[in-house]
Amino acid sequence: MPRPEIDIAGVFAPHDHKTCASRALDEAEARLLAEGARLTPVRRRTLEILLESHRALGAYDVLDRLAAEGFGRQPPVAYRALEFLVQHGLAHRLQRLNAFTACLHPGSDHNPAFLICRSCDKIAEANAGEVREALADVAGHGGFRVERATIEALGLCNACAEAEA
Amino acid sequence: MPRPEIDIAGVFAPHDHKTCASRALDEAEARLLAEGARLTPVRRRTLEILLESHRALGAYDVLDRLAAEGFGRQPPVAYRALEFLVQHGLAHRLQRLNAFTACLHPGSDHNPAFLICRSCDKIAEANAGEVREALADVAGHGGFRVERATIEALGLCNACAEAEA
DNA sequence: TTCTCCATGTTACAGAATAACAAGTCAACC
DNA sequence: GGTTGACTTGTTATTCTGTAACATGGAGAA
């Protein structure tokens, strides 16, 4: 097993979410400390909001929450906090959804593939190593060098598939 | 070679673009005829505009062109034509760019991976079969069934890489 | 203390997309 | 030939998404 294992099923199945979220927050703090970046109140709160669910939130959803809690109420407030989190690997942007989601494993593979359940809207990160290899391979045959790639899958998670049946 | 071969390098290298574009237009007409759908003037012109380059155009870029040629000048005019083309596999939407590009091989693999050159902005389609297999595989291990996937790579094409050196 | 960097907040705007409605076109059918 | 019905095109108006530019404020370094 050459790559760190990421727990996809754990996202979609019922789990102790408080622990799951607070662990991610702890890891985030540790990472930022190591990088000398500051987890200010807005940034921290933004991350907490994203961590409340395993879903993706639009920038304006986040902004509404922040504004209601006394932070600024103009778009750049949310966009800047989100951009900061993304740049430090603590959140991801989903291109298909124009939305953001918390990163559950800062530190491991920072270029995951995203699995978006069309039924419950939850998002899981999957290890994209092999997928990226296959992509680099086919691109390389055409003389194209891949630098960054967006890999987002829409489908049905295990829990929802069972519920449908 | 189990899948139809797609010519990536041919997009980025100089080539007889008139032939390349008119062939795609012919194929589009044939496809629509077979499906009983109509390639009306706006739709045809929209496709022609997309086919002028191997780049992606925003809906408003297309709209400007259409309006200048006497078609309607309101957003739905462009969005509807583009949506029609996408639904019939004659164009693709690029999520990363909020933009649209003509499909060069309607008929073959309709779920390609996209290769976007960050230098010349050209777009090539690559056969995504193996990439999708790898994705379905890693997702499947987590109990997730992939239905549709967005695969878009940003990087450097051969021609631009040589030009940089 | 003062200077500088960074963070936060604002106003104003640009860009992307859609809802809802009015009117024209065209083929099929009586 | 006229009518019906599906589809296409066009509009107005609005919503959602994202950024540029500028003013203020705080925290640490000199």
mmCIF file of C-alpha atoms (C1' of nucleotides) in Angstrom:
data_model
loop_
_atom_site.group_PDB
_atom_site.id
_atom_site.type_symbol
_atom_site.label_atom_id
_atom_site.label_comp_id
_atom_site.label_asym_id
_atom_site.label_seq_id
_atom_site.Cartn_x
_atom_site.Cartn_y
_atom_site.Cartn_z
ATOM 1 C CA MET A 1 0.000 0.000 0.000
ATOM 2 C CA PRO A 2 2.178 2.792 -1.265
ATOM 3 C CA ARG A 3 -0.203 5.640 -0.452
ATOM 4 C CA PRO A 4 -1.956 6.663 2.744
ATOM 5 C CA GLU A 5 -5.374 5.122 2.934
ATOM 6 C CA ILE A 6 -8.305 7.518 2.896
ATOM 7 C CA ASP A 7 -11.578 6.472 4.451
ATOM 8 C CA ILE A 8 -14.277 7.107 1.882
ATOM 9 C CA ALA A 9 -17.018 4.994 3.375
ATOM 10 C CA GLY A 10 -16.482 6.668 6.740
ATOM 11 C CA VAL A 11 -17.699 9.953 5.359
ATOM 12 C CA PHE A 12 -21.007 8.647 4.074
ATOM 13 C CA ALA A 13 -21.776 6.290 6.955
ATOM 14 C CA PRO A 14 -22.981 7.585 10.318
ATOM 15 C CA HIS A 15 -20.013 8.373 12.498
ATOM 16 C CA ASP A 16 -18.847 10.389 15.471
ATOM 17 C CA HIS A 17 -18.762 13.634 13.615
ATOM 18 C CA LYS A 18 -17.712 15.820 16.534
ATOM 19 C CA THR A 19 -14.490 13.911 16.845
ATOM 20 C CA CYS A 20 -14.046 13.838 13.107
ATOM 21 C CA ALA A 21 -14.414 17.617 12.846
ATOM 22 C CA SER A 22 -12.363 18.546 15.886
ATOM 23 C CA ARG A 23 -9.540 16.307 14.767
ATOM 24 C CA ALA A 24 -9.461 18.104 11.426
ATOM 25 C CA LEU A 25 -9.425 21.443 13.228
ATOM 26 C CA ASP A 26 -6.527 20.337 15.402
ATOM 27 C CA GLU A 27 -4.578 19.209 12.398
ATOM 28 C CA ALA A 28 -5.280 22.513 10.726
ATOM 29 C CA GLU A 29 -3.930 24.447 13.684
ATOM 30 C CA ALA A 30 -0.804 22.335 13.785
ATOM 31 C CA ARG A 31 -0.194 22.794 10.104
ATOM 32 C CA LEU A 32 -0.624 26.537 10.186
ATOM 33 C CA LEU A 33 1.606 26.878 13.204
ATOM 34 C CA ALA A 34 4.311 24.999 11.358
ATOM 35 C CA GLU A 35 3.911 27.297 8.372
ATOM 36 C CA GLY A 36 3.824 30.473 10.397
ATOM 37 C CA ALA A 37 0.360 31.373 9.174
ATOM 38 C CA ARG A 38 -2.372 32.671 11.440
ATOM 39 C CA LEU A 39 -5.715 31.030 12.041
ATOM 40 C CA THR A 40 -7.566 34.250 12.818
ATOM 41 C CA PRO A 41 -11.148 34.311 14.118
ATOM 42 C CA VAL A 42 -12.824 34.666 10.702
ATOM 43 C CA ARG A 43 -10.660 31.966 9.215
ATOM 44 C CA ARG A 44 -11.195 29.638 12.097
ATOM 45 C CA ARG A 45 -14.921 30.167 12.084
ATOM 46 C CA THR A 46 -15.038 29.634 8.334
ATOM 47 C CA LEU A 47 -13.255 26.343 8.713
ATOM 48 C CA GLU A 48 -15.578 25.312 11.535
ATOM 49 C CA ILE A 49 -18.589 26.103 9.380
ATOM 50 C CA LEU A 50 -17.247 23.973 6.550
ATOM 51 C CA LEU A 51 -16.498 21.205 9.011
ATOM 52 C CA GLU A 52 -20.043 21.065 10.337
ATOM 53 C CA SER A 53 -21.084 18.809 7.524
ATOM 54 C CA HIS A 54 -19.355 16.802 4.865
ATOM 55 C CA ARG A 55 -21.054 18.926 2.273
ATOM 56 C CA ALA A 56 -19.906 21.770 0.084
ATOM 57 C CA LEU A 57 -21.014 25.314 0.805
ATOM 58 C CA GLY A 58 -21.169 28.234 -1.569
ATOM 59 C CA ALA A 59 -19.207 31.326 -0.651
ATOM 60 C CA TYR A 60 -22.439 33.209 -0.032
ATOM 61 C CA ASP A 61 -23.740 30.531 2.303
ATOM 62 C CA VAL A 62 -20.585 30.893 4.336
ATOM 63 C CA LEU A 63 -20.880 34.654 4.159
ATOM 64 C CA ASP A 64 -24.421 34.591 5.552
ATOM 65 C CA ARG A 65 -23.247 32.552 8.497
ATOM 66 C CA LEU A 66 -20.296 34.808 9.151
ATOM 67 C CA ALA A 67 -22.367 37.974 8.868
ATOM 68 C CA ALA A 68 -24.939 36.571 11.292
ATOM 69 C CA GLU A 69 -22.153 36.063 13.795
ATOM 70 C CA GLY A 70 -20.866 39.583 13.623
ATOM 71 C CA PHE A 71 -18.180 39.333 10.974
ATOM 72 C CA GLY A 72 -18.222 41.449 7.845
ATOM 73 C CA ARG A 73 -21.097 41.020 5.476
ATOM 74 C CA GLN A 74 -19.442 41.726 2.142
ATOM 75 C CA PRO A 75 -18.375 39.000 -0.300
ATOM 76 C CA PRO A 76 -14.614 39.510 0.021
ATOM 77 C CA VAL A 77 -14.829 38.549 3.684
ATOM 78 C CA ALA A 78 -15.917 35.045 2.790
ATOM 79 C CA TYR A 79 -13.864 34.730 -0.360
ATOM 80 C CA ARG A 80 -10.672 35.732 1.403
ATOM 81 C CA ALA A 81 -11.132 33.335 4.266
ATOM 82 C CA LEU A 82 -11.966 30.538 1.862
ATOM 83 C CA GLU A 83 -9.048 31.316 -0.377
ATOM 84 C CA PHE A 84 -6.737 31.259 2.611
ATOM 85 C CA LEU A 85 -7.999 27.852 3.662
ATOM 86 C CA VAL A 86 -7.680 26.478 0.160
ATOM 87 C CA GLN A 87 -4.152 27.805 -0.244
ATOM 88 C CA HIS A 88 -3.099 26.148 2.977
ATOM 89 C CA GLY A 89 -4.696 22.867 2.060
ATOM 90 C CA LEU A 90 -7.409 23.089 4.694
ATOM 91 C CA ALA A 91 -10.284 23.320 2.275
ATOM 92 C CA HIS A 92 -10.979 22.485 -1.332
ATOM 93 C CA ARG A 93 -12.916 24.146 -4.062
ATOM 94 C CA LEU A 94 -15.313 22.059 -6.087
ATOM 95 C CA GLN A 95 -15.451 23.319 -9.649
ATOM 96 C CA ARG A 96 -18.660 21.546 -10.555
ATOM 97 C CA LEU A 97 -20.499 23.142 -7.668
ATOM 98 C CA ASN A 98 -18.869 26.529 -7.290
ATOM 99 C CA ALA A 99 -18.546 25.597 -3.664
ATOM 100 C CA PHE A 100 -16.069 24.795 -0.931
ATOM 101 C CA THR A 101 -15.589 21.899 1.436
ATOM 102 C CA ALA A 102 -13.303 21.303 4.380
ATOM 103 C CA CYS A 103 -10.302 19.086 3.875
ATOM 104 C CA LEU A 104 -10.440 16.099 6.171
ATOM 105 C CA HIS A 105 -6.831 15.095 5.866
ATOM 106 C CA PRO A 106 -4.570 18.050 5.577
ATOM 107 C CA GLY A 107 -1.103 16.660 5.362
ATOM 108 C CA SER A 108 -1.754 13.659 3.189
ATOM 109 C CA ASP A 109 -2.340 13.721 -0.561
ATOM 110 C CA HIS A 110 -3.458 17.261 -1.286
ATOM 111 C CA ASN A 111 -4.783 16.609 -4.716
ATOM 112 C CA PRO A 112 -7.555 14.182 -4.110
ATOM 113 C CA ALA A 113 -10.357 13.154 -6.400
ATOM 114 C CA PHE A 114 -13.753 14.198 -5.108
ATOM 115 C CA LEU A 115 -16.745 11.939 -4.832
ATOM 116 C CA ILE A 116 -19.993 13.863 -4.721
ATOM 117 C CA CYS A 117 -23.125 11.938 -3.809
ATOM 118 C CA ARG A 118 -26.022 13.235 -5.874
ATOM 119 C CA SER A 119 -28.486 12.069 -3.276
ATOM 120 C CA CYS A 120 -27.135 13.217 0.097
ATOM 121 C CA ASP A 121 -24.750 15.837 -1.309
ATOM 122 C CA LYS A 122 -21.920 14.668 0.895
ATOM 123 C CA ILE A 123 -18.394 14.894 -0.403
ATOM 124 C CA ALA A 124 -15.593 12.414 0.114
ATOM 125 C CA GLU A 125 -11.994 12.702 -0.907
ATOM 126 C CA ALA A 126 -10.422 9.759 -2.648
ATOM 127 C CA ASN A 127 -6.816 9.058 -3.244
ATOM 128 C CA ALA A 128 -6.215 10.220 -6.780
ATOM 129 C CA GLY A 129 -2.748 8.821 -7.250
ATOM 130 C CA GLU A 130 -3.603 6.118 -9.737
ATOM 131 C CA VAL A 131 -6.114 8.326 -11.480
ATOM 132 C CA ARG A 132 -3.534 11.038 -11.946
ATOM 133 C CA GLU A 133 -1.060 8.518 -13.220
ATOM 134 C CA ALA A 134 -3.498 7.307 -15.829
ATOM 135 C CA LEU A 135 -4.222 10.889 -16.819
ATOM 136 C CA ALA A 136 -0.570 11.871 -17.044
ATOM 137 C CA ASP A 137 -0.041 8.807 -19.144
ATOM 138 C CA VAL A 138 -2.677 9.454 -21.767
ATOM 139 C CA ALA A 139 -1.805 13.153 -21.868
ATOM 140 C CA GLY A 140 1.873 12.370 -22.163
ATOM 141 C CA HIS A 141 1.274 10.300 -25.261
ATOM 142 C CA GLY A 142 0.012 13.449 -26.903
ATOM 143 C CA GLY A 143 2.994 15.473 -25.688
ATOM 144 C CA PHE A 144 1.026 17.256 -22.993
ATOM 145 C CA ARG A 145 2.495 17.738 -19.533
ATOM 146 C CA VAL A 146 -0.145 17.829 -16.812
ATOM 147 C CA GLU A 147 0.526 20.254 -13.987
ATOM 148 C CA ARG A 148 -2.739 20.355 -12.114
ATOM 149 C CA ALA A 149 -5.937 18.415 -12.600
ATOM 150 C CA THR A 150 -9.516 18.603 -11.467
ATOM 151 C CA ILE A 151 -11.091 15.231 -10.836
ATOM 152 C CA GLU A 152 -14.642 15.280 -9.568
ATOM 153 C CA ALA A 153 -17.051 12.380 -9.688
ATOM 154 C CA LEU A 154 -20.784 12.578 -9.329
ATOM 155 C CA GLY A 155 -22.561 9.421 -8.255
ATOM 156 C CA LEU A 156 -24.194 7.523 -5.476
ATOM 157 C CA CYS A 157 -22.677 6.660 -2.132
ATOM 158 C CA ASN A 158 -23.137 3.326 -0.476
ATOM 159 C CA ALA A 159 -25.596 4.572 2.129
ATOM 160 C CA CYS A 160 -27.845 6.244 -0.433
ATOM 161 C CA ALA A 161 -27.687 3.293 -2.802
ATOM 162 C CA GLU A 162 -28.940 1.033 -0.015
ATOM 163 C CA ALA A 163 -31.637 3.517 0.941
ATOM 164 C CA GLU A 164 -32.882 3.626 -2.657
ATOM 165 C CA ALA A 165 -33.227 -0.151 -2.777
ATOM 166 C CA MET B 1 -5.914 -0.623 -29.001
ATOM 167 C CA PRO B 2 -9.378 -1.106 -27.541
ATOM 168 C CA ARG B 3 -10.537 2.505 -27.846
ATOM 169 C CA PRO B 4 -10.649 4.905 -30.775
ATOM 170 C CA GLU B 5 -7.492 6.920 -30.937
ATOM 171 C CA ILE B 6 -7.808 10.643 -30.364
ATOM 172 C CA ASP B 7 -5.239 12.973 -31.800
ATOM 173 C CA ILE B 8 -4.059 15.224 -28.993
ATOM 174 C CA ALA B 9 -0.892 16.516 -30.586
ATOM 175 C CA GLY B 10 -2.824 17.435 -33.714
ATOM 176 C CA VAL B 11 -4.756 20.059 -31.826
ATOM 177 C CA PHE B 12 -1.728 21.899 -30.516
ATOM 178 C CA ALA B 13 0.431 21.639 -33.617
ATOM 179 C CA PRO B 14 -0.206 23.772 -36.702
ATOM 180 C CA HIS B 15 -2.671 22.011 -38.939
ATOM 181 C CA ASP B 16 -5.199 22.532 -41.693
ATOM 182 C CA HIS B 17 -7.792 24.008 -39.449
ATOM 183 C CA LYS B 18 -10.395 24.692 -42.108
ATOM 184 C CA THR B 19 -10.645 21.030 -42.890
ATOM 185 C CA CYS B 20 -10.565 20.142 -39.231
ATOM 186 C CA ALA B 21 -13.461 22.485 -38.462
ATOM 187 C CA SER B 22 -15.600 21.679 -41.472
ATOM 188 C CA ARG B 23 -15.260 17.992 -40.848
ATOM 189 C CA ALA B 24 -16.557 18.471 -37.315
ATOM 190 C CA LEU B 25 -19.446 20.513 -38.666
ATOM 191 C CA ASP B 26 -20.322 17.792 -41.150
ATOM 192 C CA GLU B 27 -20.269 15.174 -38.456
ATOM 193 C CA ALA B 28 -22.481 17.353 -36.310
ATOM 194 C CA GLU B 29 -25.051 17.691 -39.075
ATOM 195 C CA ALA B 30 -25.052 13.967 -39.673
ATOM 196 C CA ARG B 31 -25.524 13.247 -35.985
ATOM 197 C CA LEU B 32 -28.383 15.664 -35.568
ATOM 198 C CA LEU B 33 -30.132 14.405 -38.668
ATOM 199 C CA ALA B 34 -29.968 10.909 -37.253
ATOM 200 C CA GLU B 35 -31.422 12.109 -33.980
ATOM 201 C CA GLY B 36 -34.139 14.193 -35.579
ATOM 202 C CA ALA B 37 -32.851 17.387 -33.985
ATOM 203 C CA ARG B 38 -32.566 20.655 -35.879
ATOM 204 C CA LEU B 39 -29.374 22.577 -36.461
ATOM 205 C CA THR B 40 -31.053 25.974 -36.673
ATOM 206 C CA PRO B 41 -29.173 29.133 -37.719
ATOM 207 C CA VAL B 42 -28.270 30.259 -34.187
ATOM 208 C CA ARG B 43 -27.165 26.808 -33.206
ATOM 209 C CA ARG B 44 -25.172 26.330 -36.353
ATOM 210 C CA ARG B 45 -23.493 29.696 -36.023
ATOM 211 C CA THR B 46 -22.709 29.009 -32.377
ATOM 212 C CA LEU B 47 -21.030 25.776 -33.290
ATOM 213 C CA GLU B 48 -19.092 27.480 -36.069
ATOM 214 C CA ILE B 49 -17.896 30.125 -33.637
ATOM 215 C CA LEU B 50 -16.687 27.490 -31.216
ATOM 216 C CA LEU B 51 -14.994 25.667 -34.056
ATOM 217 C CA GLU B 52 -12.997 28.693 -35.155
ATOM 218 C CA SER B 53 -10.326 27.942 -32.598
ATOM 219 C CA HIS B 54 -9.441 25.076 -30.343
ATOM 220 C CA ARG B 55 -10.063 27.313 -27.391
ATOM 221 C CA ALA B 56 -12.896 27.634 -24.932
ATOM 222 C CA LEU B 57 -15.254 30.576 -25.120
ATOM 223 C CA GLY B 58 -17.405 32.020 -22.381
ATOM 224 C CA ALA B 59 -21.116 32.221 -23.012
ATOM 225 C CA TYR B 60 -20.876 36.000 -23.174
ATOM 226 C CA ASP B 61 -18.106 35.891 -25.748
ATOM 227 C CA VAL B 62 -20.335 33.761 -27.913
ATOM 228 C CA LEU B 63 -23.246 36.067 -27.215
ATOM 229 C CA ASP B 64 -21.310 39.117 -28.361
ATOM 230 C CA ARG B 65 -20.513 37.415 -31.623
ATOM 231 C CA LEU B 66 -24.089 36.305 -32.152
ATOM 232 C CA ALA B 67 -25.494 39.712 -31.325
ATOM 233 C CA ALA B 68 -23.074 41.368 -33.758
ATOM 234 C CA GLU B 69 -24.416 39.121 -36.472
ATOM 235 C CA GLY B 70 -28.027 39.988 -35.901
ATOM 236 C CA PHE B 71 -29.108 37.305 -33.483
ATOM 237 C CA GLY B 72 -30.609 38.087 -30.113
ATOM 238 C CA ARG B 73 -28.442 39.935 -27.646
ATOM 239 C CA GLN B 74 -29.707 38.527 -24.352
ATOM 240 C CA PRO B 75 -27.890 35.816 -22.377
ATOM 241 C CA PRO B 76 -30.451 33.044 -22.863
ATOM 242 C CA VAL B 77 -29.820 33.163 -26.605
ATOM 243 C CA ALA B 78 -26.255 31.999 -26.129
ATOM 244 C CA TYR B 79 -26.932 29.725 -23.189
ATOM 245 C CA ARG B 80 -29.693 27.883 -25.003
ATOM 246 C CA ALA B 81 -27.664 27.294 -28.121
ATOM 247 C CA LEU B 82 -24.705 26.133 -26.057
ATOM 248 C CA GLU B 83 -26.825 23.866 -23.935
ATOM 249 C CA PHE B 84 -28.296 22.320 -27.053
ATOM 250 C CA LEU B 85 -24.854 21.623 -28.447
ATOM 251 C CA VAL B 86 -23.657 20.135 -25.185
ATOM 252 C CA GLN B 87 -26.697 17.916 -24.848
ATOM 253 C CA HIS B 88 -26.150 16.558 -28.321
ATOM 254 C CA GLY B 89 -22.486 15.939 -27.733
ATOM 255 C CA LEU B 90 -21.335 18.633 -30.146
ATOM 256 C CA ALA B 91 -19.722 20.819 -27.526
ATOM 257 C CA HIS B 92 -18.377 20.465 -24.036
ATOM 258 C CA ARG B 93 -18.487 22.619 -20.983
ATOM 259 C CA LEU B 94 -15.268 23.212 -19.097
ATOM 260 C CA GLN B 95 -15.982 23.561 -15.408
ATOM 261 C CA ARG B 96 -12.674 25.135 -14.527
ATOM 262 C CA LEU B 97 -13.168 27.884 -17.057
ATOM 263 C CA ASN B 98 -16.902 28.456 -17.102
ATOM 264 C CA ALA B 99 -16.547 28.126 -20.820
ATOM 265 C CA PHE B 100 -17.465 25.991 -23.793
ATOM 266 C CA THR B 101 -15.518 24.314 -26.526
ATOM 267 C CA ALA B 102 -16.524 22.473 -29.684
ATOM 268 C CA CYS B 103 -16.320 18.721 -29.660
ATOM 269 C CA LEU B 104 -13.959 17.491 -32.315
ATOM 270 C CA HIS B 105 -15.145 13.933 -32.416
ATOM 271 C CA PRO B 106 -18.812 13.653 -31.863
ATOM 272 C CA GLY B 107 -19.590 9.994 -32.063
ATOM 273 C CA SER B 108 -16.579 8.604 -30.299
ATOM 274 C CA ASP B 109 -15.994 8.636 -26.529
ATOM 275 C CA HIS B 110 -18.237 11.379 -25.257
ATOM 276 C CA ASN B 111 -16.712 11.677 -21.860
ATOM 277 C CA PRO B 112 -13.191 12.740 -22.600
ATOM 278 C CA ALA B 113 -10.622 14.209 -20.281
ATOM 279 C CA PHE B 114 -9.700 17.753 -21.195
ATOM 280 C CA LEU B 115 -6.182 19.028 -21.567
ATOM 281 C CA ILE B 116 -5.975 22.786 -21.197
ATOM 282 C CA CYS B 117 -2.702 24.446 -22.142
ATOM 283 C CA ARG B 118 -2.022 27.288 -19.726
ATOM 284 C CA SER B 119 0.135 29.039 -22.291
ATOM 285 C CA CYS B 120 -1.797 28.967 -25.575
ATOM 286 C CA ASP B 121 -5.200 28.234 -23.997
ATOM 287 C CA LYS B 122 -5.961 25.547 -26.511
ATOM 288 C CA ILE B 123 -8.020 22.579 -25.437
ATOM 289 C CA ALA B 124 -7.576 18.985 -26.464
ATOM 290 C CA GLU B 125 -9.739 16.029 -25.657
ATOM 291 C CA ALA B 126 -8.047 12.899 -24.450
ATOM 292 C CA ASN B 127 -9.436 9.446 -24.202
ATOM 293 C CA ALA B 128 -10.468 9.120 -20.586
ATOM 294 C CA GLY B 129 -11.202 5.440 -20.550
ATOM 295 C CA GLU B 130 -8.305 4.342 -18.410
ATOM 296 C CA VAL B 131 -8.616 7.380 -16.201
ATOM 297 C CA ARG B 132 -12.263 6.659 -15.556
ATOM 298 C CA GLU B 133 -11.454 3.059 -14.817
ATOM 299 C CA ALA B 134 -8.920 4.080 -12.215
ATOM 300 C CA LEU B 135 -11.411 6.500 -10.716
ATOM 301 C CA ALA B 136 -14.238 3.985 -10.626
ATOM 302 C CA ASP B 137 -11.843 1.605 -9.000
ATOM 303 C CA VAL B 138 -10.735 3.776 -6.115
ATOM 304 C CA ALA B 139 -14.278 5.052 -5.600
ATOM 305 C CA GLY B 140 -15.656 1.542 -5.685
ATOM 306 C CA HIS B 141 -13.398 0.484 -2.841
ATOM 307 C CA GLY B 142 -15.192 3.055 -0.734
ATOM 308 C CA GLY B 143 -18.610 1.851 -1.864
ATOM 309 C CA PHE B 144 -19.176 4.817 -4.163
ATOM 310 C CA ARG B 145 -20.636 4.301 -7.623
ATOM 311 C CA VAL B 146 -19.417 6.902 -10.105
ATOM 312 C CA GLU B 147 -22.000 8.025 -12.634
ATOM 313 C CA ARG B 148 -20.385 11.035 -14.249
ATOM 314 C CA ALA B 149 -16.977 12.577 -13.791
ATOM 315 C CA THR B 150 -15.246 15.810 -14.611
ATOM 316 C CA ILE B 151 -11.623 15.368 -15.575
ATOM 317 C CA GLU B 152 -9.782 18.510 -16.577
ATOM 318 C CA ALA B 153 -6.019 18.899 -16.674
ATOM 319 C CA LEU B 154 -4.133 22.151 -16.744
ATOM 320 C CA GLY B 155 -0.619 22.041 -18.098
ATOM 321 C CA LEU B 156 1.667 22.714 -20.975
ATOM 322 C CA CYS B 157 1.304 21.419 -24.499
ATOM 323 C CA ASN B 158 4.193 20.208 -26.549
ATOM 324 C CA ALA B 159 4.345 23.246 -28.803
ATOM 325 C CA CYS B 160 4.408 25.697 -25.893
ATOM 326 C CA ALA B 161 6.933 23.646 -23.955
ATOM 327 C CA GLU B 162 9.293 23.814 -26.915
ATOM 328 C CA ALA B 163 8.672 27.520 -27.346
ATOM 329 C CA GLU B 164 9.529 28.147 -23.699
ATOM 330 C CA ALA B 165 12.828 26.315 -24.030
ATOM 331 C "C1'" DT C 1 7.209 54.664 19.848
ATOM 332 C "C1'" DT C 2 6.976 54.219 15.195
ATOM 333 C "C1'" DC C 3 7.035 51.608 11.157
ATOM 334 C "C1'" DT C 4 5.547 47.934 8.434
ATOM 335 C "C1'" DC C 5 3.003 44.021 7.266
ATOM 336 C "C1'" DC C 6 -0.936 41.792 7.218
ATOM 337 C "C1'" DA C 7 -5.802 41.242 8.092
ATOM 338 C "C1'" DT C 8 -10.370 43.010 7.961
ATOM 339 C "C1'" DG C 9 -13.849 45.770 6.404
ATOM 340 C "C1'" DT C 10 -16.150 48.643 2.984
ATOM 341 C "C1'" DT C 11 -18.169 50.260 -1.789
ATOM 342 C "C1'" DA C 12 -18.695 49.334 -6.259
ATOM 343 C "C1'" DC C 13 -18.622 46.584 -10.062
ATOM 344 C "C1'" DA C 14 -17.973 42.624 -13.369
ATOM 345 C "C1'" DG C 15 -19.068 38.095 -14.898
ATOM 346 C "C1'" DA C 16 -22.045 33.911 -15.134
ATOM 347 C "C1'" DA C 17 -26.551 31.947 -15.196
ATOM 348 C "C1'" DT C 18 -31.597 31.396 -15.026
ATOM 349 C "C1'" DA C 19 -36.797 32.332 -14.426
ATOM 350 C "C1'" DA C 20 -40.775 33.878 -16.649
ATOM 351 C "C1'" DC C 21 -43.136 35.502 -20.351
ATOM 352 C "C1'" DA C 22 -44.300 36.942 -25.486
ATOM 353 C "C1'" DA C 23 -44.176 35.961 -30.104
ATOM 354 C "C1'" DG C 24 -42.798 33.564 -34.379
ATOM 355 C "C1'" DT C 25 -42.143 29.171 -37.191
ATOM 356 C "C1'" DC C 26 -43.275 24.970 -39.036
ATOM 357 C "C1'" DA C 27 -44.943 20.465 -39.693
ATOM 358 C "C1'" DA C 28 -48.960 17.448 -39.124
ATOM 359 C "C1'" DC C 29 -53.453 16.848 -39.317
ATOM 360 C "C1'" DC C 30 -58.444 17.788 -40.071
ATOM 361 C "C1'" DG D 1 -56.519 25.997 -46.633
ATOM 362 C "C1'" DG D 2 -56.796 26.576 -41.753
ATOM 363 C "C1'" DT D 3 -55.919 25.006 -37.039
ATOM 364 C "C1'" DT D 4 -53.374 22.858 -33.535
ATOM 365 C "C1'" DG D 5 -49.373 21.899 -30.932
ATOM 366 C "C1'" DA D 6 -44.501 21.479 -30.315
ATOM 367 C "C1'" DC D 7 -40.530 23.832 -30.645
ATOM 368 C "C1'" DT D 8 -37.561 27.910 -31.242
ATOM 369 C "C1'" DT D 9 -36.281 32.485 -30.607
ATOM 370 C "C1'" DG D 10 -36.507 36.690 -28.450
ATOM 371 C "C1'" DT D 11 -37.298 39.769 -24.491
ATOM 372 C "C1'" DT D 12 -37.129 41.748 -19.408
ATOM 373 C "C1'" DA D 13 -35.689 41.166 -15.039
ATOM 374 C "C1'" DT D 14 -33.295 38.994 -11.476
ATOM 375 C "C1'" DT D 15 -30.104 36.010 -9.023
ATOM 376 C "C1'" DC D 16 -25.782 33.990 -8.078
ATOM 377 C "C1'" DT D 17 -20.704 34.182 -8.222
ATOM 378 C "C1'" DG D 18 -16.500 36.616 -7.988
ATOM 379 C "C1'" DT D 19 -13.122 40.572 -7.896
ATOM 380 C "C1'" DA D 20 -10.959 45.401 -7.961
ATOM 381 C "C1'" DA D 21 -9.813 49.235 -5.267
ATOM 382 C "C1'" DC D 22 -9.527 51.613 -1.272
ATOM 383 C "C1'" DA D 23 -9.734 52.712 4.032
ATOM 384 C "C1'" DT D 24 -8.962 51.126 8.653
ATOM 385 C "C1'" DG D 25 -6.959 48.644 12.418
ATOM 386 C "C1'" DG D 26 -3.950 45.618 15.011
ATOM 387 C "C1'" DA D 27 0.397 43.055 16.220
ATOM 388 C "C1'" DG D 28 5.127 42.438 16.064
ATOM 389 C "C1'" DA D 29 9.860 44.276 14.836
ATOM 390 C "C1'" DA D 30 13.200 47.990 14.995
#
